[in-house]
Each structure stands twice: as C-alpha cells, then as structure tokens.
PDB file of C-alpha atoms in Angstrom:
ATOM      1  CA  UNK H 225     -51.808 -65.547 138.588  1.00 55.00           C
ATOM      2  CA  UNK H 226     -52.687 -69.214 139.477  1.00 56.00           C
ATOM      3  CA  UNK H 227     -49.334 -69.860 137.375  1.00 54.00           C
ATOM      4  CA  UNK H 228     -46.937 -67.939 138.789  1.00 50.00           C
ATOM      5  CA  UNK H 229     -48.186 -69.634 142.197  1.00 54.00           C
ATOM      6  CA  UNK H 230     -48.194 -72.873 140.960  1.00 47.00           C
ATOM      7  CA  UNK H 231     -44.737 -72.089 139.966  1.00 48.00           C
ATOM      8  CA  UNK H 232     -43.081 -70.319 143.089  1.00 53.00           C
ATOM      9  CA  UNK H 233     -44.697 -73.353 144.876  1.00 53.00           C
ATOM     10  CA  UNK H 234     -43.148 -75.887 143.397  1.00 50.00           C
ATOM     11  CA  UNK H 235     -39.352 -74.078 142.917  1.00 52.00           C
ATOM     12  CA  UNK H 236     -39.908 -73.474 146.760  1.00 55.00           C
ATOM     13  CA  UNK H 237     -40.537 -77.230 147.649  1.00 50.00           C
ATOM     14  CA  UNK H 238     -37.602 -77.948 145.183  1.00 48.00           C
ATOM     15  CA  UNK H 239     -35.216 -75.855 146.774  1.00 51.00           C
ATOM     16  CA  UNK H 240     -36.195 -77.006 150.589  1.00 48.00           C
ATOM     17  CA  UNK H 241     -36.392 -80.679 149.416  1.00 44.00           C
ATOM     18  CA  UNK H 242     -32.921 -80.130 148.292  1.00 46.00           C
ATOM     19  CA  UNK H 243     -31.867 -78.480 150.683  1.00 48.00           C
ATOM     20  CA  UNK H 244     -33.399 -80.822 153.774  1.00 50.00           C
ATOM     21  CA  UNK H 245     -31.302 -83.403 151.681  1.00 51.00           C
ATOM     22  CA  UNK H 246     -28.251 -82.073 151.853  1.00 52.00           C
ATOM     23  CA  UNK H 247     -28.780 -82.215 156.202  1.00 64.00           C
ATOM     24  CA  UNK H 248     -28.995 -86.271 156.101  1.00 81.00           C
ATOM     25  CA  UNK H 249     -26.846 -88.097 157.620  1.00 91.00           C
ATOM     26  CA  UNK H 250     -24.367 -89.547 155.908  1.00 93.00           C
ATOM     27  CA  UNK H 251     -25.762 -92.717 156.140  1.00 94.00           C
ATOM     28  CA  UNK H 252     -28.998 -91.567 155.145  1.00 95.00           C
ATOM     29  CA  UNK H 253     -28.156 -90.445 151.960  1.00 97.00           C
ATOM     30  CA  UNK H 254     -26.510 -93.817 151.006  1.00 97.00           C
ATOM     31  CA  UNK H 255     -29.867 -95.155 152.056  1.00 97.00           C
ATOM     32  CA  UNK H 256     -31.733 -92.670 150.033  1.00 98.00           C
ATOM     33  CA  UNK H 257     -29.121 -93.428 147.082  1.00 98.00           C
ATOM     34  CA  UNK H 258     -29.860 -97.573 147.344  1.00 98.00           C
ATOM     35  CA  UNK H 259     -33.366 -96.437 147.688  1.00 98.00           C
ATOM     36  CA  UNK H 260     -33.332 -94.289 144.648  1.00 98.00           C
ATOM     37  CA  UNK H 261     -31.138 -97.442 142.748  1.00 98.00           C
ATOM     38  CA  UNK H 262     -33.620 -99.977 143.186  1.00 98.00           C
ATOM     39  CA  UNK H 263     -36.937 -97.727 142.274  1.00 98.00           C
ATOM     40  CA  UNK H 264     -34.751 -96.889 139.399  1.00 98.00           C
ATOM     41  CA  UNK H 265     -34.214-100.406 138.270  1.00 98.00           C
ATOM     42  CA  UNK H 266     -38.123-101.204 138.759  1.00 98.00           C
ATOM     43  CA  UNK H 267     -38.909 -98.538 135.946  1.00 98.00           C
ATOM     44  CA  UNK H 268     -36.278-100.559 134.037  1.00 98.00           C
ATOM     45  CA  UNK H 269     -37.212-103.682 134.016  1.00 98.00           C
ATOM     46  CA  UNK H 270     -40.833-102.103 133.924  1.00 98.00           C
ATOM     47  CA  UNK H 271     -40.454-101.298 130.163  1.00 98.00           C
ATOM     48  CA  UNK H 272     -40.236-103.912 127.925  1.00 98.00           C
ATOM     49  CA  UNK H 273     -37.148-104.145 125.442  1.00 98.00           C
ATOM     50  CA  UNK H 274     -38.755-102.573 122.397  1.00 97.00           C
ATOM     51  CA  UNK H 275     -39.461 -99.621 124.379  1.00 98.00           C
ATOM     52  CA  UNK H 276     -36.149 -98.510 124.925  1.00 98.00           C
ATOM     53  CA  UNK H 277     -35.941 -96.476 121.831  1.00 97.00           C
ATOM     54  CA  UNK H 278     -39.229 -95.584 122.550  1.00 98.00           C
ATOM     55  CA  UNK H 279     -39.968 -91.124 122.113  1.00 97.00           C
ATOM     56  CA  UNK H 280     -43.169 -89.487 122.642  1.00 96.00           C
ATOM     57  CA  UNK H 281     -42.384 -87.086 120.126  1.00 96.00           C
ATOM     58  CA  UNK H 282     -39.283 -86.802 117.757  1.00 95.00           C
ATOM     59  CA  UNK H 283     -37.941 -84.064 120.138  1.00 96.00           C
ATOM     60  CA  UNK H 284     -37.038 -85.401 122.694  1.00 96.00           C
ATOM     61  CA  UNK H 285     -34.595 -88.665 124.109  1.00 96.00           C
ATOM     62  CA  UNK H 286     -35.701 -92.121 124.046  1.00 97.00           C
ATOM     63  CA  UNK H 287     -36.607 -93.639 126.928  1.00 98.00           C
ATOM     64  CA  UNK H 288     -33.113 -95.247 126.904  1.00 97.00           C
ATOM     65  CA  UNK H 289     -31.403 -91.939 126.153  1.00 96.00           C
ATOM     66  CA  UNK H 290     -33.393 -90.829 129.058  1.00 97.00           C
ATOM     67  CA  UNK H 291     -32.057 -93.033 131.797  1.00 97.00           C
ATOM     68  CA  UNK H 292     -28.582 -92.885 130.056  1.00 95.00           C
ATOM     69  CA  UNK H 293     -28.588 -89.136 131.168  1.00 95.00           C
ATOM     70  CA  UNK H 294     -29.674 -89.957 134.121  1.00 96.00           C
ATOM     71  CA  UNK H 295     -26.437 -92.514 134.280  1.00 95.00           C
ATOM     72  CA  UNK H 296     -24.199 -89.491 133.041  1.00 93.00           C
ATOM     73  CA  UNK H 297     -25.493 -86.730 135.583  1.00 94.00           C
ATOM     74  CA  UNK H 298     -25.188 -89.241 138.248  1.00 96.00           C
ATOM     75  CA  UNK H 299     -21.628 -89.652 137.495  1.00 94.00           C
ATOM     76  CA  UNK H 300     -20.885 -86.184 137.155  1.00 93.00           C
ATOM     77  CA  UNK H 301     -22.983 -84.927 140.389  1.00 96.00           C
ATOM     78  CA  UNK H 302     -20.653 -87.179 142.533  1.00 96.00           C
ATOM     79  CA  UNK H 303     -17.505 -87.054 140.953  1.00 94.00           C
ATOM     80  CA  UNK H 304     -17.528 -83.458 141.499  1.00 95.00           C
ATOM     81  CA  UNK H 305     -18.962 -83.641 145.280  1.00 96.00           C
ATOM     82  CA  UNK H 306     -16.165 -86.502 145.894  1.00 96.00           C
ATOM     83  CA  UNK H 307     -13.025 -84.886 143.622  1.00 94.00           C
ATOM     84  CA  UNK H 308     -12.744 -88.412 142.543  1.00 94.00           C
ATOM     85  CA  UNK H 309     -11.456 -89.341 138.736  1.00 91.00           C
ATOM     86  CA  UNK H 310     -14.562 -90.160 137.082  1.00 89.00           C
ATOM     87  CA  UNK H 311     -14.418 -93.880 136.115  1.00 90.00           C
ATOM     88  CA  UNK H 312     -16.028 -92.915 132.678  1.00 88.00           C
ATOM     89  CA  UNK H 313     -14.132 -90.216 131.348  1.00 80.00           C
ATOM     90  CA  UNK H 314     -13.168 -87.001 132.123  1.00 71.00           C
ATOM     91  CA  UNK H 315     -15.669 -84.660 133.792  1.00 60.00           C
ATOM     92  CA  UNK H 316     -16.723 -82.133 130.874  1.00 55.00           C
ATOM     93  CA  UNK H 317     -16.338 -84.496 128.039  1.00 54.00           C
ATOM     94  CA  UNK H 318     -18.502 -87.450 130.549  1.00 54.00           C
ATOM     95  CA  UNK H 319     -21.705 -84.930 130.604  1.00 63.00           C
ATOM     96  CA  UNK H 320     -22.713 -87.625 127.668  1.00 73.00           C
ATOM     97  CA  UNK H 321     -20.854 -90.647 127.655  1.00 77.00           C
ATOM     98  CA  UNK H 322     -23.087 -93.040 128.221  1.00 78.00           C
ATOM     99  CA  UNK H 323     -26.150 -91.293 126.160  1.00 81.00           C
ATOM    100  CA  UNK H 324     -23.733 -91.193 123.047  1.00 83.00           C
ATOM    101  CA  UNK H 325     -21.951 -94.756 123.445  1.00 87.00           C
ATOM    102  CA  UNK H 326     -24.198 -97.210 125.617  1.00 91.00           C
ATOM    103  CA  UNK H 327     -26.141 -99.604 123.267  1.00 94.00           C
ATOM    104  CA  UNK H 328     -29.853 -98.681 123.839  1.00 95.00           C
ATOM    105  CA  UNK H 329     -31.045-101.846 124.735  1.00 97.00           C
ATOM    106  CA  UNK H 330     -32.551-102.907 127.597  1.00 98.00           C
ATOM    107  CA  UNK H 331     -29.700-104.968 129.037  1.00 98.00           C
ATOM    108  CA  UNK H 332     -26.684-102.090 128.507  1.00 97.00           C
ATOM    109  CA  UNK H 333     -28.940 -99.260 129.852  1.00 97.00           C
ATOM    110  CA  UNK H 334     -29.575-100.842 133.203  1.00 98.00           C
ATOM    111  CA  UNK H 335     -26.169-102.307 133.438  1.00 97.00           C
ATOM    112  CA  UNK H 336     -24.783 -98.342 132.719  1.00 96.00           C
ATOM    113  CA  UNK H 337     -27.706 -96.828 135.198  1.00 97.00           C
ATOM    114  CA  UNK H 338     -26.737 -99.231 137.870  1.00 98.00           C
ATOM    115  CA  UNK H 339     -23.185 -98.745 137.850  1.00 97.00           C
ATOM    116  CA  UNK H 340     -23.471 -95.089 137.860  1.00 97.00           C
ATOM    117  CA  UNK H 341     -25.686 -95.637 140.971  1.00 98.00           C
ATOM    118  CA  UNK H 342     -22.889 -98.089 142.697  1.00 98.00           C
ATOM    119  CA  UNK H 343     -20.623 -95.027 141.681  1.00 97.00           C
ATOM    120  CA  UNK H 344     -22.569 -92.422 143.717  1.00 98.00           C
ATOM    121  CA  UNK H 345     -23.072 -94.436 146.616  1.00 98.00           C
ATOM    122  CA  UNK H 346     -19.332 -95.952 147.237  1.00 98.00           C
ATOM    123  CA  UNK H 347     -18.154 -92.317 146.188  1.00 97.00           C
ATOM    124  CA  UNK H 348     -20.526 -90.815 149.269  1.00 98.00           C
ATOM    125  CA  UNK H 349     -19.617 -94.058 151.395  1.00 97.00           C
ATOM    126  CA  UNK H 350     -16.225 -92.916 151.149  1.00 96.00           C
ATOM    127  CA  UNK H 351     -16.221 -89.278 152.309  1.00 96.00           C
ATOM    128  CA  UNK H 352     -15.759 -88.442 155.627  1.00 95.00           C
ATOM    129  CA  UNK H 353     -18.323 -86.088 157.692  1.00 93.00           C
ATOM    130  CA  UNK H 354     -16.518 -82.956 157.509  1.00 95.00           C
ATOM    131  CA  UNK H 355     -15.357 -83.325 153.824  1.00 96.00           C
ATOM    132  CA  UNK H 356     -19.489 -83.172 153.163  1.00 97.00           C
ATOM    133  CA  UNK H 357     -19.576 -80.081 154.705  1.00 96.00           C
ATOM    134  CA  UNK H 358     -16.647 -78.550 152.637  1.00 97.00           C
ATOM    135  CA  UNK H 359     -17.584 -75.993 150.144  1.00 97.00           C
ATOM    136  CA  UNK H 360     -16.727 -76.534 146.174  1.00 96.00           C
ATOM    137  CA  UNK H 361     -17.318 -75.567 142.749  1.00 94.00           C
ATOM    138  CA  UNK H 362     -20.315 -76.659 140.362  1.00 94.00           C
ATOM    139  CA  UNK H 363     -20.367 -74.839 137.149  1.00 91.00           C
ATOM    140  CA  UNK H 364     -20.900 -70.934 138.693  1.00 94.00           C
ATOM    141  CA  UNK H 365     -22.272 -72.304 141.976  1.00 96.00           C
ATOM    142  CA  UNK H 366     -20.572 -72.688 145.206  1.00 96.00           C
ATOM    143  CA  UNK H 367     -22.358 -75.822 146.961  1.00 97.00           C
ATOM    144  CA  UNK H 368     -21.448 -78.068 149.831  1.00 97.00           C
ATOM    145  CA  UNK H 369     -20.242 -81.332 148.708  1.00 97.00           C
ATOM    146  CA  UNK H 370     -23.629 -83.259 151.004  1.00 97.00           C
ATOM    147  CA  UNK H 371     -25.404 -80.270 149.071  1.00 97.00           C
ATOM    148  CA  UNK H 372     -24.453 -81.527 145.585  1.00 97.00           C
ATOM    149  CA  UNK H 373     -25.387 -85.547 146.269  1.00 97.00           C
ATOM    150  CA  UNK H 374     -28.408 -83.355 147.109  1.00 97.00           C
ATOM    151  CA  UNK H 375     -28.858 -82.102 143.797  1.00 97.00           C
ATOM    152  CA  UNK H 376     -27.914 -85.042 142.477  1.00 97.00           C
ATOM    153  CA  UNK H 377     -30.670 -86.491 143.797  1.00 98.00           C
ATOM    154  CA  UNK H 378     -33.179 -84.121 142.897  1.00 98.00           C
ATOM    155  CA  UNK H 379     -31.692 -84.292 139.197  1.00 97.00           C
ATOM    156  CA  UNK H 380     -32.501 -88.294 139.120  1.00 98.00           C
ATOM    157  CA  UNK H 381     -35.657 -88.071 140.722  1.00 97.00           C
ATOM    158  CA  UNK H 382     -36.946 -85.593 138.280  1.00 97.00           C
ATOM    159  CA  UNK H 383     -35.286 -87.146 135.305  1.00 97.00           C
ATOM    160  CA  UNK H 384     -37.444 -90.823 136.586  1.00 98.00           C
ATOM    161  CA  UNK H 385     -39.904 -89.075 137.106  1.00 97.00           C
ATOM    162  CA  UNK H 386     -40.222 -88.267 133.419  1.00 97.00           C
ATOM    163  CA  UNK H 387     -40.284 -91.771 132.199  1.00 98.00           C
ATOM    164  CA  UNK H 388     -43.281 -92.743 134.152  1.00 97.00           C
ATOM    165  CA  UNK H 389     -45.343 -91.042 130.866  1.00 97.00           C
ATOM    166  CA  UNK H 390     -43.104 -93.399 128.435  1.00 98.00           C
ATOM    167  CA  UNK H 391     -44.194 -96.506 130.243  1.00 98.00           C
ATOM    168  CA  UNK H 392     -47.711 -95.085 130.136  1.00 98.00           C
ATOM    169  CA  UNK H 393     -47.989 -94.496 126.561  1.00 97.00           C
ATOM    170  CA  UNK H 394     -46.169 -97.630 126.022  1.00 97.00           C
ATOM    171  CA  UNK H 395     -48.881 -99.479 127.893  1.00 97.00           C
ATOM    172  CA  UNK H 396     -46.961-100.221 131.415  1.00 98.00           C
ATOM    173  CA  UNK H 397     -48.190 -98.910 134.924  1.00 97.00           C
ATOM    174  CA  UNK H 398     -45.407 -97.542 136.210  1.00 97.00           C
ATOM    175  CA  UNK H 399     -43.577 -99.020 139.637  1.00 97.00           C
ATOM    176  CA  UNK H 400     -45.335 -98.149 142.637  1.00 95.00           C
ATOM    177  CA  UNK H 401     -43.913 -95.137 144.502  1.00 92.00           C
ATOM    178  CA  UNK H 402     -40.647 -96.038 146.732  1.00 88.00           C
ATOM    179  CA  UNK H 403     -40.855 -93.183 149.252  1.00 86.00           C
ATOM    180  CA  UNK H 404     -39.564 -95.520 152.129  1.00 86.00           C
TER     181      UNK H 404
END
C-alpha cells in the first residue's frame, strides 16, 4: 500500500510541476531553460573523459548516450512546440541523432547537449505569447505549445537526474543542486 502511495505521490507532483511550468512567463521559462543549460553542463564537465562510455550495467546507455538523449528529446520537445525545421534532421528520424552519430567523448557530447539547449531557448525566445497558448499535436496528446517546453523540461530534468548515480559510482560528487 505504501507503494502505490509513494507512486500516486510522485505522478501527482510530476503532473502539477509540469503543469505550474507550462504557466511561466515567457521569460521565465528561458530563464529556467539557461538555468537548466548551465546545471547541465556542470554534470558534464563533472565526469571525467573516461567516464563517458561509462554503464552501470550492460543494459542500459552510457553516460554519454545518456546526455545525447537528453540532446535529442530536447530538440524534438521544441521543434514540435515551435513548428520550426529541426536543425538536426527531420522530426521522427531526429528521436536519435545525436545518440547514434555524436562521438562519445567528452568534448562532442557537451558541444551536442549545449547546442540542443541554445536550440530550445532561441526556439521559445522566438514565439510570441499567444502562439504558447495555442494547442498542438505530440504523438496522441493534444498539449499547449508553453505546455510542451514544459514537458520538455521535466524530460531533461529527469533524464540529469539519472546521471547523478554514474558520477557516483564513477567516484564524482555530483554538482550541487541549481534550483535558483
């Protein structure tokens, strides 16, 4: 029973956190966004080079894979919310790019992660306030456009989140929390 609490707990603080982001101001989701960018790039240049191929168990992505799908979802949260050509390919066949092509080394992931961050933010910069309020398409879901630089969000928060346990079994405190 304690599970299924635990649980509805923390899918109803993901859906309000989403949801309370997708009511920001424009201009505080760009700062949320440069926010996000440069906790992003601490846990980057938090794990030393030979970590970046670094897996906690054969399952699952490296470290660098990790943040390269990061990179990919950021690109495809915000070309959808913006209906702007993706600069890396086209929308479906992007869901991967960079995890599948980016050389996994330390240098090429944060170049790819940062750019896709640049991409979000000058994509949201350059919406208008009533365009974030307009309704579109994400897969089967129906979502403002604020609402999916919202998800967005959420999607690279959690995906960060994850690599704090590679720098930890890789020996490396992870990067102070940014929550400001």
């Amino acid at each position: 029973m304690k599970k299924v609490s635990l649980l509805f707990t923390v899918l109803t603080f993901s859906f309000v956190s989403s949801s309370l982001f997708a009511q920001f101001t424009q201009t505080q989701q760009v700062a949320e966004w440069q926010r996000a960018k440069q906790y992003t790039n601490a846990y980057l240049d938090a794990m030393p080079e030979d970590g970046y191929g670094f897996k906690p168990t054969p399952e699952i992505r490296s470290f660098a894979q990790q943040m390269l799908h990061l990179s990919d979802a950021n690109y495809v949260f915000a070309t959808v919310a913006s209906d702007k050509p993706n600069p890396i390919g086209d929308i479906l066949a992007a869901h991967n790019v960079n995890e599948k092509t980016v050389s996994p080394t330390k240098e090429a992931v944060t170049k790819a992660v940062m750019d896709s961050y640049d991409w979000v933010i000058t994509t949201l910069q350059s919406m208008k306030a009533d365009q974030l309020l307009e309704t579109t398409k994400f897969g089967k879901h129906d979502i403002t456009r604020s609402g999916l630089y919202g998800k967005g969000f959420e999607h690279q928060t959690h995906i960060r989140g994850q690599t704090a346990i590679y720098l930890r079994l890789k020996g490396v405190t992870p990067p102070a929390e940014q929550l400001f």
